[in-house]
Amino acid sequence: MDFDLDLSTEVLRRTPATLQALLGGLAAEWIRGTEGPETFSPFDVVGHMIDGEETDWIPRARIILARGPNPRFEPYDRFRHRARNLNRSPESLLHEFAKLRSDNLEVWRMWKLTASDLDLPGIHPSLGPVTLRQLLAGWVVHDLGHIAQVARVMAKQYADAVGPWLPFMPVLTDHPVPRS
Amino acid sequence: MDFDLDLSTEVLRRTPATLQALLGGLAAEWIRGTEGPETFSPFDVVGHMIDGEETDWIPRARIILARGPNPRFEPYDRFRHRARNLNRSPESLLHEFAKLRSDNLEVWRMWKLTASDLDLPGIHPSLGPVTLRQLLAGWVVHDLGHIAQVARVMAKQYADAVGPWLPFMPVLTDHPVPRS
């Protein structure tokens, strides 16, 4: 499927409500479980999504749209959320994420991006040259990947409880070597 | 994590709202995309979840709770939804699923299950002996696995659009041999 601005924002604007439906008010046993050492719990994922809103997608799009001579992105800190959110509740993180996402989609809307804007280049610190179109597609996929991760990590808390059903439930054996 | 009745229903009652948030009103490009031949689109997944409500989890729990001499489950038809839902809209399926789930959770609540009920046996047609506890844990994991699948299948529609980001987005390369 080709990148499409409207189809992309359709997904991006649904993510806060999806995470709220899945995680809002949920017990700590589900919210804090992981799929192995150094992997993200659902709580960590929401924190990571907040970091994305504040330091990744829109800030990088701004660098591209500034059309400067060196549109190089700042490296992204995948673990910024750990220290930042030590004393936060899941509810407050979900609320903060929803507000940041709403504000960022309003920024996007005000840009009134054209097809030629989408071809503008940026430089990713490890991936090299990318376009604004690829950055925005990456934002959409990043959301969906982390929704999938939240559901998978929750499912794995019941990996033993399902007993003989294990081979019928591929989500329990996905990512045997955990990747956050 | 050990199986827990309350923690299980916490997840099961969230699934309709999660799917509604993710898929309600979403464009056909996202709802009808798959991850390969003979795999489920998000539309198919909702149909499959309806089949689960009508023919799998609660019907099988009823067989166990009947305490008959041969608590053998009917085989489950993973493709019942295909013919059933040919002319249905995504919205009507989401609505139907929410109603069925709500009714089924009320059935569960009325059973007032005890720890010894959870030990009761059933016979799965291919997995053999299982307990009610394992069946109910399986229901929870089944929900979460299909939520993860919906997000993954949607993400894969942008597998080309992200360009160089592909190696940073494991959701795009999960299930290289598709399993529905």
Coordinates of C-alpha atoms in Angstrom, one line a residue:
Chain A
M1 CA 0.0 0.0 0.0
D2 CA 1.3 3.4 -0.9
F3 CA 1.7 6.1 1.8
D4 CA -1.3 8.3 2.1
L5 CA -1.6 11.3 4.4
D6 CA -5.3 10.7 5.3
L7 CA -4.9 7.0 5.8
S8 CA -1.9 7.6 8.1
T9 CA -3.7 10.1 10.3
E10 CA -6.6 7.7 10.6
V11 CA -4.4 5.3 12.4
L12 CA -2.4 7.9 14.4
R13 CA -5.4 9.5 15.9
R14 CA -6.9 6.1 17.0
T15 CA -3.8 5.0 19.0
P16 CA -4.5 6.9 22.2
A17 CA -8.1 5.5 22.4
T18 CA -6.8 2.0 21.6
L19 CA -4.3 2.1 24.4
Q20 CA -6.8 3.6 26.8
A21 CA -9.3 0.8 25.9
L22 CA -6.7 -1.9 26.4
L23 CA -4.9 -0.5 29.4
G24 CA -7.0 2.1 31.2
G25 CA -7.7 0.9 34.8
L26 CA -6.0 -2.4 34.1
A27 CA -4.4 -4.3 37.1
A28 CA -0.7 -4.0 37.7
E29 CA -0.2 -7.7 36.9
W30 CA -0.9 -6.9 33.3
I31 CA 0.5 -3.4 33.1
R32 CA 3.9 -4.2 34.6
G33 CA 4.6 -7.6 33.1
T34 CA 7.3 -8.0 30.5
E35 CA 8.4 -10.7 28.1
G36 CA 11.9 -11.0 29.6
P37 CA 14.8 -9.0 31.1
E38 CA 15.4 -5.6 29.5
T39 CA 12.0 -5.7 27.6
F40 CA 9.2 -3.3 27.8
S41 CA 6.1 -3.7 29.9
P42 CA 2.8 -2.1 28.6
F43 CA 3.6 0.7 31.1
D44 CA 7.1 1.1 29.5
V45 CA 5.5 1.2 26.0
V46 CA 3.2 4.1 26.9
G47 CA 6.3 6.0 28.2
H48 CA 8.2 5.1 25.0
M49 CA 5.3 6.4 22.9
I50 CA 5.4 9.7 24.9
D51 CA 9.1 10.0 24.2
G52 CA 8.3 9.5 20.5
E53 CA 5.8 12.4 20.6
E54 CA 8.3 14.7 22.3
T55 CA 11.6 13.8 20.8
D56 CA 11.1 11.7 17.6
W57 CA 8.5 12.0 14.9
I58 CA 7.4 15.6 14.9
P59 CA 10.8 17.0 15.9
R60 CA 12.4 15.0 13.0
A61 CA 9.7 16.2 10.6
R62 CA 10.5 19.8 11.7
I63 CA 14.2 19.2 10.8
I64 CA 13.2 18.0 7.4
L65 CA 10.7 20.8 6.7
A66 CA 13.3 23.4 7.8
R67 CA 15.1 22.5 4.6
G68 CA 18.5 23.3 6.1
P69 CA 21.8 22.2 4.6
N70 CA 22.2 19.3 7.2
P71 CA 18.8 17.8 8.0
R72 CA 20.4 15.3 10.4
F73 CA 18.2 13.9 13.2
E74 CA 19.2 13.8 16.8
P75 CA 19.7 10.2 18.0
Y76 CA 16.6 8.9 19.7
D77 CA 16.9 7.7 23.3
R78 CA 14.8 4.5 23.6
F79 CA 15.1 4.5 27.4
R80 CA 14.4 8.1 28.3
H81 CA 11.1 7.0 29.8
R82 CA 12.6 4.8 32.4
A83 CA 13.9 7.6 34.7
R84 CA 11.3 10.1 33.6
N85 CA 8.3 8.0 34.6
L86 CA 9.4 6.3 37.8
N87 CA 6.7 7.9 39.9
R88 CA 4.0 8.2 37.3
S89 CA 0.7 6.2 37.2
P90 CA -0.4 4.4 34.0
E91 CA -3.5 6.6 33.9
S92 CA -1.4 9.8 33.9
L93 CA 0.8 8.5 31.1
L94 CA -2.1 7.5 29.0
H95 CA -3.6 10.9 29.4
E96 CA -0.3 12.6 28.6
F97 CA 0.2 10.5 25.5
A98 CA -3.3 11.4 24.3
K99 CA -2.7 15.1 24.7
L100 CA 0.7 15.0 23.0
R101 CA -0.7 13.0 20.1
S102 CA -3.6 15.3 19.6
D103 CA -1.3 18.4 19.7
N104 CA 1.1 16.7 17.2
L105 CA -1.6 15.8 14.8
E106 CA -2.8 19.4 14.9
V107 CA 0.8 20.5 14.0
W108 CA 0.8 18.0 11.1
R109 CA -2.6 19.3 9.9
M110 CA -1.4 22.9 10.0
W111 CA 1.5 22.0 7.8
K112 CA -0.8 21.2 4.9
L113 CA 1.8 18.9 3.4
T114 CA 2.1 18.4 -0.3
A115 CA 3.5 15.5 -2.4
S116 CA 6.7 17.4 -2.9
D117 CA 7.0 18.1 0.8
L118 CA 6.8 14.4 1.4
D119 CA 9.9 13.9 -0.9
L120 CA 12.0 16.2 1.3
P121 CA 15.1 14.5 2.7
G122 CA 16.4 13.9 6.2
I123 CA 19.4 12.1 7.6
H124 CA 18.8 9.4 10.1
P125 CA 21.8 8.9 12.4
S126 CA 22.1 5.2 11.7
L127 CA 19.8 4.5 8.7
G128 CA 21.1 7.4 6.5
P129 CA 19.0 9.2 4.0
V130 CA 15.2 9.0 4.4
T131 CA 12.2 11.1 3.2
L132 CA 9.5 12.8 5.1
R133 CA 7.1 10.3 3.6
Q134 CA 9.1 7.4 5.1
L135 CA 9.3 9.1 8.4
L136 CA 5.6 9.5 8.6
A137 CA 5.0 5.9 7.5
G138 CA 7.4 4.9 10.2
W139 CA 5.4 6.7 12.8
V140 CA 2.3 4.8 11.8
V141 CA 4.1 1.5 11.8
H142 CA 5.7 2.3 15.1
D143 CA 2.3 2.9 16.7
L144 CA 0.9 -0.4 15.4
G145 CA 4.1 -2.4 16.3
H146 CA 3.8 -1.2 19.9
I147 CA 0.1 -1.9 20.1
A148 CA 1.0 -5.5 18.9
Q149 CA 3.7 -5.6 21.5
V150 CA 1.4 -4.6 24.4
A151 CA -1.0 -7.3 23.4
R152 CA 1.8 -9.9 23.0
V153 CA 3.4 -9.0 26.3
M154 CA 0.1 -9.2 28.1
A155 CA -0.6 -12.6 26.5
K156 CA 2.7 -14.0 27.6
Q157 CA 1.7 -13.5 31.3
Y158 CA -0.6 -16.5 30.6
A159 CA 1.9 -18.6 28.7
D160 CA 1.9 -21.3 31.4
A161 CA -1.8 -20.9 32.3
V162 CA -3.0 -22.0 28.8
G163 CA -1.3 -25.4 29.3
P164 CA -1.8 -27.6 26.2
W165 CA -3.1 -24.7 24.1
L166 CA 0.5 -23.3 23.7
P167 CA 1.1 -24.6 20.1
F168 CA -2.2 -23.1 18.9
M169 CA -1.4 -19.6 20.2
P170 CA 1.5 -18.2 18.2
V171 CA 1.5 -14.9 20.1
L172 CA 3.0 -16.8 23.0
T173 CA 6.0 -17.9 21.1
D174 CA 6.6 -14.8 19.0
H175 CA 9.8 -13.0 19.8
P176 CA 11.5 -15.9 21.6
V177 CA 14.5 -13.6 21.8
P178 CA 12.8 -10.5 23.1
R179 CA 13.1 -7.3 21.1
S180 CA 11.5 -4.3 22.7
Chain B
M1 CA 1.4 -15.5 36.2
D2 CA -1.2 -17.8 37.6
F3 CA -4.7 -17.9 36.2
D4 CA -7.0 -15.5 38.0
L5 CA -10.7 -15.1 37.3
D6 CA -10.9 -11.4 37.9
L7 CA -7.7 -10.6 36.0
S8 CA -9.0 -12.7 33.1
T9 CA -12.4 -10.9 32.8
E10 CA -10.5 -7.5 33.1
V11 CA -9.0 -8.4 29.7
L12 CA -12.0 -10.0 28.1
R13 CA -14.3 -7.1 28.8
R14 CA -11.8 -4.7 27.2
T15 CA -11.5 -6.4 23.9
P16 CA -14.6 -5.0 22.2
A17 CA -13.7 -1.4 23.0
T18 CA -10.1 -2.0 22.0
L19 CA -11.2 -3.3 18.6
Q20 CA -13.7 -0.5 18.2
A21 CA -11.0 2.1 19.0
L22 CA -8.6 0.5 16.5
L23 CA -11.0 -0.4 13.7
G24 CA -14.3 1.6 14.1
G25 CA -14.8 3.8 11.0
L26 CA -11.4 2.8 9.6
A27 CA -10.8 2.9 5.8
A28 CA -11.2 -0.4 3.8
E29 CA -7.5 -0.2 2.9
W30 CA -6.6 -1.0 6.5
I31 CA -9.6 -3.2 7.4
R32 CA -9.3 -5.5 4.3
G33 CA -5.5 -5.8 4.0
T34 CA -3.9 -9.2 4.9
E35 CA -0.3 -10.4 5.4
G36 CA -0.4 -12.9 2.6
P37 CA -2.7 -15.5 0.9
E38 CA -5.1 -17.4 3.2
T39 CA -4.4 -15.0 6.1
F40 CA -6.9 -13.0 8.1
S41 CA -7.6 -9.3 7.5
P42 CA -8.7 -7.2 10.5
F43 CA -12.3 -7.7 9.1
D44 CA -11.7 -11.5 9.2
V45 CA -10.3 -11.4 12.7
V46 CA -13.5 -9.7 14.0
G47 CA -15.6 -12.4 12.3
H48 CA -13.3 -15.1 13.8
M49 CA -13.8 -13.5 17.3
I50 CA -17.6 -13.7 16.8
D51 CA -17.3 -17.4 15.9
G52 CA -15.3 -17.8 19.1
E53 CA -18.1 -16.3 21.1
E54 CA -20.8 -18.4 19.4
T55 CA -19.0 -21.8 19.0
D56 CA -15.8 -22.0 21.0
W57 CA -15.1 -20.6 24.5
I58 CA -18.4 -20.5 26.3
P59 CA -19.9 -23.6 24.5
R60 CA -16.8 -25.6 25.5
A61 CA -17.0 -24.3 29.1
R62 CA -20.6 -25.5 29.2
I63 CA -19.5 -29.0 28.1
I64 CA -17.0 -29.0 30.9
L65 CA -19.5 -27.7 33.5
A66 CA -22.1 -30.3 32.5
R67 CA -19.8 -32.9 34.1
G68 CA -20.9 -35.5 31.6
P69 CA -19.0 -38.8 31.0
N70 CA -17.5 -37.6 27.7
P71 CA -16.7 -33.9 28.0
R72 CA -15.4 -33.8 24.4
F73 CA -15.5 -30.4 22.5
E74 CA -16.9 -30.0 19.0
P75 CA -14.1 -29.2 16.5
Y76 CA -13.9 -25.5 15.9
D77 CA -14.3 -24.1 12.4
R78 CA -11.7 -21.4 11.9
F79 CA -13.3 -20.4 8.6
R80 CA -17.0 -20.2 9.5
H81 CA -16.9 -16.4 9.3
R82 CA -15.9 -16.3 5.7
A83 CA -19.2 -17.4 4.2
R84 CA -21.2 -16.0 7.2
N85 CA -20.0 -12.4 6.9
L86 CA -19.7 -11.9 3.1
N87 CA -22.2 -9.0 3.1
R88 CA -21.6 -7.6 6.5
S89 CA -20.0 -4.2 7.3
P90 CA -17.1 -3.9 9.7
E91 CA -19.3 -1.8 12.0
S92 CA -22.0 -4.4 12.2
L93 CA -19.5 -7.1 13.1
L94 CA -17.8 -4.9 15.8
H95 CA -21.3 -4.2 17.3
E96 CA -22.2 -7.9 17.1
F97 CA -19.0 -9.0 18.7
A98 CA -19.4 -6.5 21.6
K99 CA -23.0 -7.8 22.3
L100 CA -21.9 -11.4 22.2
R101 CA -19.0 -10.8 24.5
S102 CA -21.1 -8.8 27.0
D103 CA -23.6 -11.6 27.1
N104 CA -20.9 -14.3 27.5
L105 CA -19.3 -12.5 30.3
E106 CA -22.6 -12.3 32.0
V107 CA -23.0 -16.1 31.6
W108 CA -19.5 -16.5 33.1
R109 CA -20.4 -14.2 36.0
M110 CA -23.6 -16.1 36.8
W111 CA -21.6 -19.4 37.0
K112 CA -19.8 -18.1 40.1
L113 CA -16.9 -20.4 39.4
T114 CA -14.9 -21.9 42.2
A115 CA -11.3 -23.2 42.3
S116 CA -12.6 -26.8 42.0
D117 CA -14.8 -25.9 39.0
L118 CA -11.6 -24.6 37.3
D119 CA -10.0 -28.0 37.7
L120 CA -12.8 -29.8 35.8
P121 CA -11.7 -31.6 32.7
G122 CA -12.6 -31.4 29.0
I123 CA -11.3 -33.2 26.0
H124 CA -10.0 -31.0 23.2
P125 CA -10.4 -32.8 19.8
S126 CA -6.7 -32.4 18.9
L127 CA -5.0 -31.3 22.2
G128 CA -6.5 -34.0 24.5
P129 CA -7.3 -33.4 28.1
V130 CA -7.5 -29.8 29.3
T131 CA -9.1 -28.0 32.3
L132 CA -11.6 -25.3 32.5
R133 CA -8.9 -23.0 33.9
Q134 CA -6.7 -23.6 30.8
L135 CA -9.7 -23.0 28.5
L136 CA -10.5 -19.7 30.1
A137 CA -6.8 -18.7 30.0
G138 CA -6.8 -19.7 26.4
W139 CA -9.7 -17.4 25.7
V140 CA -7.8 -14.4 27.2
V141 CA -4.7 -15.2 25.2
H142 CA -6.8 -15.7 22.0
D143 CA -8.1 -12.2 22.4
L144 CA -4.7 -10.7 22.9
G145 CA -3.2 -12.7 20.1
H146 CA -5.8 -11.4 17.7
I147 CA -5.4 -7.8 18.8
A148 CA -1.7 -8.2 18.1
Q149 CA -2.5 -9.8 14.8
V150 CA -4.8 -6.9 13.8
A151 CA -2.1 -4.3 14.6
R152 CA 0.6 -6.4 12.8
V153 CA -1.5 -6.9 9.7
M154 CA -2.3 -3.2 9.5
A155 CA 1.4 -2.3 10.0
K156 CA 2.4 -4.6 7.1
Q157 CA 0.4 -2.6 4.7
Y158 CA 3.1 0.0 5.1
A159 CA 6.1 -2.4 4.9
D160 CA 7.3 -0.8 1.7
A161 CA 6.4 2.8 2.7
V162 CA 8.8 2.9 5.7
G163 CA 11.8 2.4 3.3
P164 CA 15.0 2.2 5.4
W165 CA 13.2 1.9 8.7
L166 CA 12.3 -1.8 8.0
P167 CA 15.0 -3.3 10.2
F168 CA 14.0 -1.1 13.1
M169 CA 10.4 -2.3 13.0
P170 CA 10.2 -5.9 13.9
V171 CA 6.4 -6.0 13.6
L172 CA 6.9 -5.8 9.8
T173 CA 9.0 -9.0 9.7
D174 CA 7.1 -11.0 12.3
H175 CA 5.3 -14.1 10.9
P176 CA 7.3 -14.2 7.7
V177 CA 5.4 -17.4 7.0
P178 CA 1.9 -16.1 7.8
R179 CA -0.1 -17.9 10.4
S180 CA -3.6 -16.6 10.9

